[in-house]
Amino acid sequence: MTPTLLIHGGAGTLRRDELGPVREAAHHEALAAIARAGQRLLAQGASALDVVVEAVRLLEECPLFNAGKGAVYTTAGTHELDASVMDGPTQAAGAVTCVSRTRNPVLAAREVLRRSPHLLFASAAADALAEQWGLEMVAPDWFGTPERLAQWQRTQTPTLDHDAARMGTVGAVALDVEGRLAAATSTGGMTAKAPGRVGDTPLIGAGCWADARVAVSCTGTGEAFIRICAAHDVAARVAYGGAPLAEAAHAVVHEGLPSVGGTGGLIALAADGRMALPIHSAGMYRAVARVGAPVWTAIYADEGLPPATDS
Ligand code: ASP
């Protein structure tokens, strides 16, 4: 079993002529650095759960992506962040939605998983719990960046972040040396979303899923992912239908998602190490790190899969 980490930084209308070589290089570098950090942890024997949480924390800290620092604004000019995490072997999960003071929402989701009998906490109560659990809190305007502010001033209709500004939601799936899977997803949500809106990211089964066979993290138009229970649908097609992972993931993204008007993509990993990264949009920031192999990064849909991938 080769321990493996897949990460994504959001899917959307990513065009070569708009993004340009400088921004492309910055994204490749950020993805590669974060994938390598996760790869090192996997090589040291870290659990899949620890690795996805750390990879997503690093993605939240990177202002290039729409999660944590660099999150998009709501129509009210505020930030409301969502995150979730799920452990494959136990199917234990934790999530937070509409937090605005917790620096790393994925850490709050992890603490919910670890400490609470409940699974999903919202808004001020979720921030208060995170604070009580000793997580770092920030002022609500800490998440903003000048680029995000300019984007908010331009866009007042709900948009997929990457369609408006070529940056996106983040996620990770991992398989560790003991064959355990885990998934985590984190987002600022859709650009110019209404205050209080909840997307797929904090909803287990929609934007995030992990069980003993499959781990999935999604990005795209959240409402569509919720309507098709996208992440769980990948796992269900494998579990009940016996579909190979790539076929299951392809059907969800290229048939299920467009059938309800959605766009986006997902990353998925199976317990046998097979992976799938289907995209129903022009691109998805993504990286693959297998222990003992070079890290692979890509942006556009036509870049396909890393060398030596069989799915
Ligand atoms: N799925 C996220 C949401 O709807 C957005 C994204 O993936 O960019 O909140």
Coordinates of C-alpha atoms and ligand atoms in Angstrom, one line a residue:
M1 CA 0.0 0.0 0.0
T2 CA 1.5 3.3 -1.0
P3 CA 0.4 6.1 1.3
T4 CA -1.2 8.8 -0.9
L5 CA -2.5 12.4 -0.5
L6 CA -4.7 14.2 -3.0
I7 CA -5.5 17.9 -2.5
H8 CA -7.7 20.4 -4.4
G9 CA -7.9 24.2 -4.4
G10 CA -11.3 24.6 -6.1
A11 CA -12.8 24.0 -9.6
G12 CA -14.2 26.5 -12.0
T13 CA -13.7 28.6 -15.1
L14 CA -10.0 28.5 -15.1
R15 CA -8.7 29.8 -18.4
R16 CA -5.0 29.8 -19.5
D17 CA -5.4 33.2 -21.2
E18 CA -6.9 34.8 -18.0
L19 CA -4.8 33.1 -15.4
G20 CA -1.4 33.7 -17.0
P21 CA 2.0 32.2 -16.3
V22 CA 2.7 34.1 -13.1
R23 CA -0.5 33.1 -11.3
E24 CA -0.2 29.6 -12.7
A25 CA 3.3 29.3 -11.2
A26 CA 2.2 30.6 -7.9
H27 CA -0.6 28.1 -7.7
H28 CA 1.6 25.2 -8.8
E29 CA 4.1 26.2 -6.1
A30 CA 1.6 26.5 -3.4
L31 CA -0.1 23.2 -4.2
A32 CA 3.3 21.4 -4.5
A33 CA 4.5 22.7 -1.1
I34 CA 1.4 21.7 0.7
A35 CA 1.3 18.3 -1.0
R36 CA 4.9 17.7 0.0
A37 CA 4.2 18.6 3.6
G38 CA 1.4 16.0 3.6
Q39 CA 3.6 13.5 1.9
R40 CA 6.3 13.9 4.6
L41 CA 3.7 13.3 7.3
L42 CA 2.4 10.2 5.5
A43 CA 6.0 8.9 5.1
Q44 CA 6.4 9.3 8.9
G45 CA 3.4 7.1 9.5
A46 CA 0.8 9.8 10.3
S47 CA -2.8 8.9 10.1
A48 CA -4.9 9.8 7.1
L49 CA -7.1 12.0 9.4
D50 CA -4.1 14.0 10.7
V51 CA -2.8 14.4 7.2
V52 CA -6.0 15.7 5.6
V53 CA -6.5 18.1 8.5
E54 CA -3.0 19.5 8.2
A55 CA -3.2 19.8 4.4
V56 CA -6.4 21.7 4.6
R57 CA -5.1 23.9 7.4
L58 CA -2.2 24.8 5.1
L59 CA -4.6 25.5 2.2
E60 CA -6.7 27.7 4.6
E61 CA -3.6 29.7 5.5
C62 CA -2.7 30.3 1.8
P63 CA -4.5 33.4 0.5
L64 CA -4.6 32.1 -3.1
F65 CA -7.5 29.8 -2.2
N66 CA -11.1 30.6 -1.0
A67 CA -10.8 29.1 2.5
G68 CA -9.6 30.6 5.7
K69 CA -7.3 33.6 4.8
G70 CA -8.5 34.8 1.4
A71 CA -12.2 33.7 1.8
V72 CA -14.8 35.4 -0.3
Y73 CA -17.3 37.9 1.1
T74 CA -21.1 37.5 1.5
T75 CA -23.4 40.1 0.1
A76 CA -23.3 41.8 3.5
G77 CA -19.5 42.2 3.2
T78 CA -18.8 39.6 5.8
H79 CA -17.0 36.2 5.8
E80 CA -18.8 33.0 6.7
L81 CA -16.6 29.9 6.6
D82 CA -17.5 26.2 6.4
A83 CA -15.5 23.1 7.0
S84 CA -15.9 19.3 7.5
V85 CA -13.7 16.3 8.2
M86 CA -14.5 12.6 8.2
D87 CA -12.5 9.6 9.3
G88 CA -12.9 6.5 7.1
P89 CA -12.5 3.5 9.4
T90 CA -14.9 4.9 12.1
Q91 CA -17.0 7.2 9.9
A92 CA -16.7 9.7 12.7
A93 CA -17.1 13.2 11.4
G94 CA -17.2 16.9 12.5
A95 CA -18.2 20.1 10.8
V96 CA -18.8 23.8 11.3
T97 CA -20.7 26.3 9.2
C98 CA -20.9 30.1 9.0
V99 CA -18.0 30.6 11.4
S100 CA -16.5 34.1 11.3
R101 CA -13.8 34.2 14.0
T102 CA -12.1 30.8 14.0
R103 CA -8.8 31.2 12.1
N104 CA -8.8 27.6 10.8
P105 CA -12.3 26.2 10.4
V106 CA -10.9 22.7 9.6
L107 CA -9.4 22.6 13.1
A108 CA -12.8 23.4 14.6
A109 CA -14.3 20.6 12.5
R110 CA -11.6 18.2 13.8
E111 CA -12.3 19.2 17.4
V112 CA -16.1 18.7 16.9
L113 CA -15.2 15.2 15.7
R114 CA -12.9 14.6 18.6
R115 CA -14.8 16.2 21.5
S116 CA -18.5 16.5 20.8
P117 CA -21.3 14.0 20.7
H118 CA -22.8 16.2 18.0
L119 CA -21.5 16.5 14.4
L120 CA -22.3 20.0 13.0
F121 CA -22.2 23.4 14.8
A122 CA -23.2 26.7 13.2
S123 CA -22.3 30.4 13.5
A124 CA -21.5 32.1 16.8
A125 CA -22.0 28.9 18.8
A126 CA -19.5 27.1 16.6
D127 CA -17.0 30.0 17.1
A128 CA -17.6 30.0 20.8
L129 CA -16.9 26.3 21.0
A130 CA -13.7 26.6 19.0
E131 CA -12.6 29.4 21.4
Q132 CA -13.4 27.3 24.4
W133 CA -11.4 24.4 22.9
G134 CA -8.4 26.7 22.7
L135 CA -8.3 27.3 18.9
E136 CA -6.9 30.5 17.6
M137 CA -9.5 33.2 17.0
V138 CA -9.2 36.2 14.7
A139 CA -11.1 39.4 14.1
P140 CA -13.8 38.8 11.4
D141 CA -12.1 41.0 8.9
W142 CA -8.8 39.0 9.2
F143 CA -10.0 36.7 6.4
G144 CA -10.2 39.4 3.8
T145 CA -7.6 40.4 1.2
P146 CA -7.5 43.4 -1.1
E147 CA -8.3 41.1 -4.1
R148 CA -11.3 39.7 -2.3
L149 CA -12.6 43.1 -1.5
A150 CA -12.3 44.2 -5.2
Q151 CA -14.1 41.0 -6.2
W152 CA -16.9 41.7 -3.8
Q153 CA -17.3 45.2 -5.1
R154 CA -17.6 43.8 -8.7
T155 CA -19.8 40.8 -8.0
Q156 CA -23.1 41.0 -6.2
T157 CA -24.7 37.8 -7.6
P158 CA -23.9 34.4 -6.1
T159 CA -21.0 33.0 -8.2
L160 CA -18.6 30.1 -7.9
D161 CA -15.5 31.8 -6.5
H162 CA -13.1 30.5 -9.1
D163 CA -15.5 31.7 -11.9
A164 CA -15.1 35.2 -10.5
A165 CA -11.6 35.3 -9.3
R166 CA -9.9 32.0 -10.3
M167 CA -9.4 30.8 -6.7
G168 CA -11.4 28.2 -4.8
T169 CA -12.5 26.0 -2.0
V170 CA -10.0 23.5 -0.7
G171 CA -10.0 19.8 0.2
A172 CA -7.9 16.7 0.8
V173 CA -8.3 13.0 0.8
A174 CA -5.6 10.6 2.1
L175 CA -4.7 6.9 2.5
D176 CA -2.2 6.1 5.2
V177 CA 0.3 3.3 5.7
E178 CA -2.3 1.3 7.6
G179 CA -4.8 1.5 4.8
R180 CA -7.0 4.1 6.5
L181 CA -8.8 6.8 4.5
A182 CA -9.9 10.3 5.5
A183 CA -11.4 13.4 3.9
A184 CA -11.6 17.1 4.7
T185 CA -13.1 20.1 2.9
S186 CA -13.1 23.9 3.7
T187 CA -14.5 27.0 2.0
G188 CA -15.4 30.6 2.2
G189 CA -18.4 29.5 0.1
M190 CA -19.8 31.1 -3.1
T191 CA -18.8 34.6 -3.9
A192 CA -21.6 37.1 -2.9
K193 CA -23.6 34.4 -1.2
A194 CA -26.4 35.5 1.1
P195 CA -25.6 35.7 4.8
G196 CA -26.6 32.4 6.5
R197 CA -26.3 30.4 3.3
V198 CA -24.9 26.9 3.8
G199 CA -23.3 25.0 0.9
D200 CA -22.2 21.5 0.5
T201 CA -18.8 21.8 2.2
P202 CA -19.9 21.3 5.8
L203 CA -22.5 18.7 4.9
I204 CA -21.2 15.1 5.3
G205 CA -22.2 13.1 2.3
A206 CA -22.5 16.2 0.0
G207 CA -19.1 17.9 0.0
C208 CA -17.1 15.4 2.1
W209 CA -17.2 11.7 2.7
A210 CA -14.9 8.9 4.0
D211 CA -15.6 5.3 4.8
A212 CA -13.5 2.1 4.8
R213 CA -13.5 2.0 1.0
V214 CA -13.6 5.5 -0.4
A215 CA -12.7 9.1 0.6
V216 CA -14.1 12.1 -1.4
S217 CA -13.8 15.9 -1.2
C218 CA -15.9 18.1 -3.6
T219 CA -15.8 21.6 -5.0
G220 CA -18.3 23.5 -7.1
T221 CA -21.8 24.8 -7.0
G222 CA -22.7 23.7 -3.5
E223 CA -26.5 23.6 -4.0
A224 CA -26.1 21.1 -6.8
F225 CA -23.7 18.9 -4.8
I226 CA -26.2 18.8 -2.0
R227 CA -29.1 17.8 -4.3
I228 CA -27.2 14.8 -5.6
C229 CA -25.4 13.9 -2.2
A230 CA -22.3 13.9 -4.4
A231 CA -19.6 12.7 -2.1
H232 CA -21.7 9.9 -0.7
D233 CA -23.0 9.0 -4.2
V234 CA -19.4 8.1 -5.2
A235 CA -19.0 5.8 -2.2
A236 CA -22.5 4.3 -2.7
R237 CA -21.8 3.5 -6.4
V238 CA -18.6 1.7 -5.3
A239 CA -20.2 -0.1 -2.3
Y240 CA -23.6 -1.1 -3.7
G241 CA -22.9 -1.2 -7.4
G242 CA -19.4 -2.5 -7.3
A243 CA -18.3 0.3 -9.7
P244 CA -14.6 1.0 -10.0
L245 CA -13.8 4.3 -8.3
A246 CA -13.0 6.2 -11.5
E247 CA -16.3 5.1 -13.1
A248 CA -18.3 6.0 -10.0
A249 CA -16.6 9.4 -9.7
H250 CA -17.0 10.1 -13.4
A251 CA -20.8 9.3 -13.3
V252 CA -21.4 11.7 -10.3
V253 CA -19.4 14.6 -11.8
H254 CA -20.3 14.2 -15.5
E255 CA -23.9 12.9 -15.2
G256 CA -25.3 13.6 -11.8
L257 CA -23.9 17.1 -11.4
P258 CA -25.0 18.6 -14.8
S259 CA -28.4 16.9 -14.4
V260 CA -29.1 19.5 -11.7
G261 CA -27.3 22.4 -13.3
G262 CA -24.0 22.1 -11.3
T263 CA -20.4 22.5 -12.2
G264 CA -17.2 21.6 -10.4
G265 CA -15.2 18.6 -9.6
L266 CA -14.0 16.2 -6.8
I267 CA -11.0 14.2 -5.6
A268 CA -11.5 10.6 -4.6
L269 CA -9.3 7.9 -3.3
A270 CA -10.0 4.2 -2.7
A271 CA -8.5 1.9 -0.1
D272 CA -6.6 0.1 -2.8
G273 CA -4.8 3.3 -3.7
R274 CA -6.8 4.0 -6.9
M275 CA -7.7 7.7 -7.4
A276 CA -10.1 9.8 -9.5
L277 CA -10.1 13.6 -10.1
P278 CA -13.0 14.2 -12.4
I279 CA -13.8 17.8 -13.4
H280 CA -16.9 19.2 -15.0
S281 CA -15.6 22.7 -15.5
A282 CA -12.5 24.2 -17.2
G283 CA -10.2 23.4 -14.4
M284 CA -9.5 22.4 -10.8
Y285 CA -6.4 23.2 -8.8
R286 CA -5.1 19.8 -7.7
A287 CA -2.1 17.8 -6.6
V288 CA -1.2 14.2 -6.0
A289 CA 1.5 13.1 -3.6
R290 CA 2.4 9.4 -3.3
V291 CA 5.1 8.5 -0.8
G292 CA 8.3 7.8 -2.7
A293 CA 7.1 9.5 -6.0
P294 CA 7.4 13.0 -7.2
V295 CA 4.5 15.3 -6.4
W296 CA 2.2 16.1 -9.4
T297 CA 0.2 19.3 -9.7
A298 CA -2.3 20.5 -12.4
I299 CA -4.8 23.3 -13.0
Y300 CA -6.7 22.7 -16.3
A301 CA -9.1 19.9 -17.0
D302 CA -7.1 18.8 -20.1
E303 CA -4.0 18.0 -18.0
G304 CA -5.6 14.7 -17.1
L305 CA -4.1 12.4 -14.4
P306 CA -0.6 12.0 -13.0
P307 CA 1.7 9.5 -14.8
A308 CA 1.2 5.8 -13.9
T309 CA -2.3 6.3 -12.6
D310 CA -4.6 3.5 -13.6
S311 CA -7.9 5.3 -13.2
Ligands
ASP1 N1 -18.8 24.2 -2.9 C1 -18.6 25.5 -2.3 C2 -19.9 26.1 -1.8 O1 -20.9 25.9 -2.5 C3 -18.0 26.4 -3.3 C4 -16.7 26.0 -4.0 O2 -16.5 24.8 -4.1 O3 -16.0 26.9 -4.5 O4 -19.9 26.7 -0.8

